[in-house]
Coordinates of C-alpha atoms in Angstrom, one line a residue:
X736 CA 15.8 -5.7 -7.1
X737 CA 14.0 -3.3 -4.7
X738 CA 10.5 -2.6 -5.3
X739 CA 7.6 -0.6 -3.6
X740 CA 4.3 -2.5 -3.2
X741 CA 1.5 0.1 -2.8
X742 CA -1.8 -1.3 -1.6
X743 CA -4.7 0.3 -2.9
X744 CA -8.3 -0.1 -1.2
X745 CA -11.7 0.5 -2.8
X746 CA -13.2 3.6 -1.6
X747 CA -16.1 2.5 0.6
X748 CA -14.4 -0.7 1.6
X749 CA -14.4 -1.9 5.3
X750 CA -11.4 -0.1 7.0
X751 CA -9.2 -2.6 9.1
X752 CA -6.9 -1.6 11.7
X753 CA -3.4 -3.2 12.1
X754 CA -4.7 -5.1 15.1
X755 CA -7.6 -6.5 12.9
X756 CA -4.9 -7.5 10.1
X757 CA -3.0 -9.3 12.8
X758 CA -6.1 -11.5 13.4
X759 CA -7.0 -12.0 9.9
X760 CA -5.5 -15.5 8.9
X761 CA -5.0 -14.3 5.1
X762 CA -2.8 -11.4 6.3
X763 CA -1.1 -13.5 8.8
X764 CA -0.2 -16.0 6.1
X765 CA 0.8 -13.3 3.6
X766 CA 3.2 -11.6 6.1
X767 CA 4.8 -14.9 7.3
X768 CA 5.7 -15.4 3.7
X769 CA 6.7 -11.9 3.0
X770 CA 8.8 -11.7 6.1
X771 CA 11.1 -14.6 4.9
X772 CA 13.8 -12.0 4.3
X773 CA 12.1 -10.2 1.3
X774 CA 10.2 -7.3 3.0
X775 CA 12.5 -4.6 4.1
X776 CA 10.0 -2.1 5.5
X777 CA 6.6 -0.7 5.1
X778 CA 3.6 0.8 6.8
X779 CA -0.1 0.6 7.2
X780 CA -1.5 4.1 6.5
X781 CA -4.4 5.6 8.6
X782 CA -7.7 6.0 6.9
X783 CA -8.1 8.3 3.9
X784 CA -10.4 10.5 6.1
X785 CA -7.4 11.3 8.1
X786 CA -5.3 12.6 5.0
X787 CA -4.3 16.3 4.3
X788 CA -3.3 17.3 0.7
X789 CA -0.8 20.1 0.4
X790 CA -0.6 22.0 -2.8
X791 CA 1.5 25.2 -3.6
X792 CA 0.1 27.7 -6.2
X793 CA 2.6 30.6 -6.6
X794 CA 3.3 31.7 -3.0
X795 CA 0.0 30.3 -1.6
X796 CA 0.2 26.9 0.3
X797 CA -3.4 25.2 -0.2
X798 CA -4.6 22.5 2.3
X799 CA -7.5 20.2 1.7
X800 CA -8.9 17.3 3.9
X801 CA -8.7 13.8 2.2
X802 CA -6.7 12.1 -0.5
X803 CA -4.7 13.8 -3.2
X804 CA -7.3 13.1 -6.0
X805 CA -11.1 11.9 -6.4
X806 CA -10.5 8.1 -7.0
X807 CA -12.4 5.0 -6.8
X808 CA -9.3 3.6 -4.8
X809 CA -6.8 5.2 -2.3
X810 CA -3.5 4.2 -1.0
X811 CA -3.8 2.1 2.2
X812 CA -0.2 1.1 2.7
X813 CA 3.2 0.6 1.4
X814 CA 5.8 -2.2 1.6
X815 CA 9.4 -2.3 0.4
X816 CA 10.7 -5.6 -0.9
X817 CA 14.0 -6.9 -2.0
X818 CA 13.4 -9.8 -4.6
X819 CA 15.2 -11.4 -7.5
X820 CA 13.2 -9.9 -10.3
X821 CA 9.9 -8.2 -11.3
X822 CA 8.3 -11.6 -11.7
X823 CA 9.0 -12.4 -8.1
X824 CA 7.5 -9.0 -7.0
X825 CA 4.4 -9.5 -9.0
X826 CA 3.9 -13.0 -7.7
X827 CA 4.3 -11.7 -4.1
X828 CA 1.9 -8.7 -4.8
X829 CA -0.8 -11.1 -6.4
X830 CA -1.1 -12.9 -3.0
X831 CA -1.6 -9.9 -0.9
X832 CA -5.2 -9.7 0.5
X833 CA -5.7 -6.1 -0.9
X834 CA -5.1 -7.7 -4.5
X835 CA -7.7 -10.5 -3.9
X836 CA -10.3 -8.3 -2.2
X837 CA -11.2 -5.9 -5.0
X838 CA -8.2 -3.6 -4.7
X839 CA -5.0 -3.3 -6.3
X840 CA -1.3 -3.6 -5.6
X841 CA 0.9 -1.4 -7.6
X842 CA 4.4 -2.8 -8.2
X843 CA 7.0 0.0 -8.7
X844 CA 10.8 -0.1 -8.9
X845 CA 12.8 1.8 -6.4
X846 CA 15.5 4.0 -7.5
X847 CA 18.8 2.8 -6.3

């Protein structure tokens, strides 16, 4: 089954670049395990300060800086995985440093 893992980081948490992740042994261990044929794609997102939200109201396009909503967490990245079932997806998500550092990892099935 295919799932999206949505990595959520607490607002105000230290923002790490992909290069910093590459030197963090926790991320290295997680990605080594995840790359064993289960991760099929994904991306680390730029900081929430770089986000632009687009809304359409009637015939007007409204733009605002920042994330789509005021929250205590924001979406920091996404991975797509192909695993046997939800239990395996949850086990993989639970080992991600985002989940272990006070953030969250949302596991969502992908339409096929």
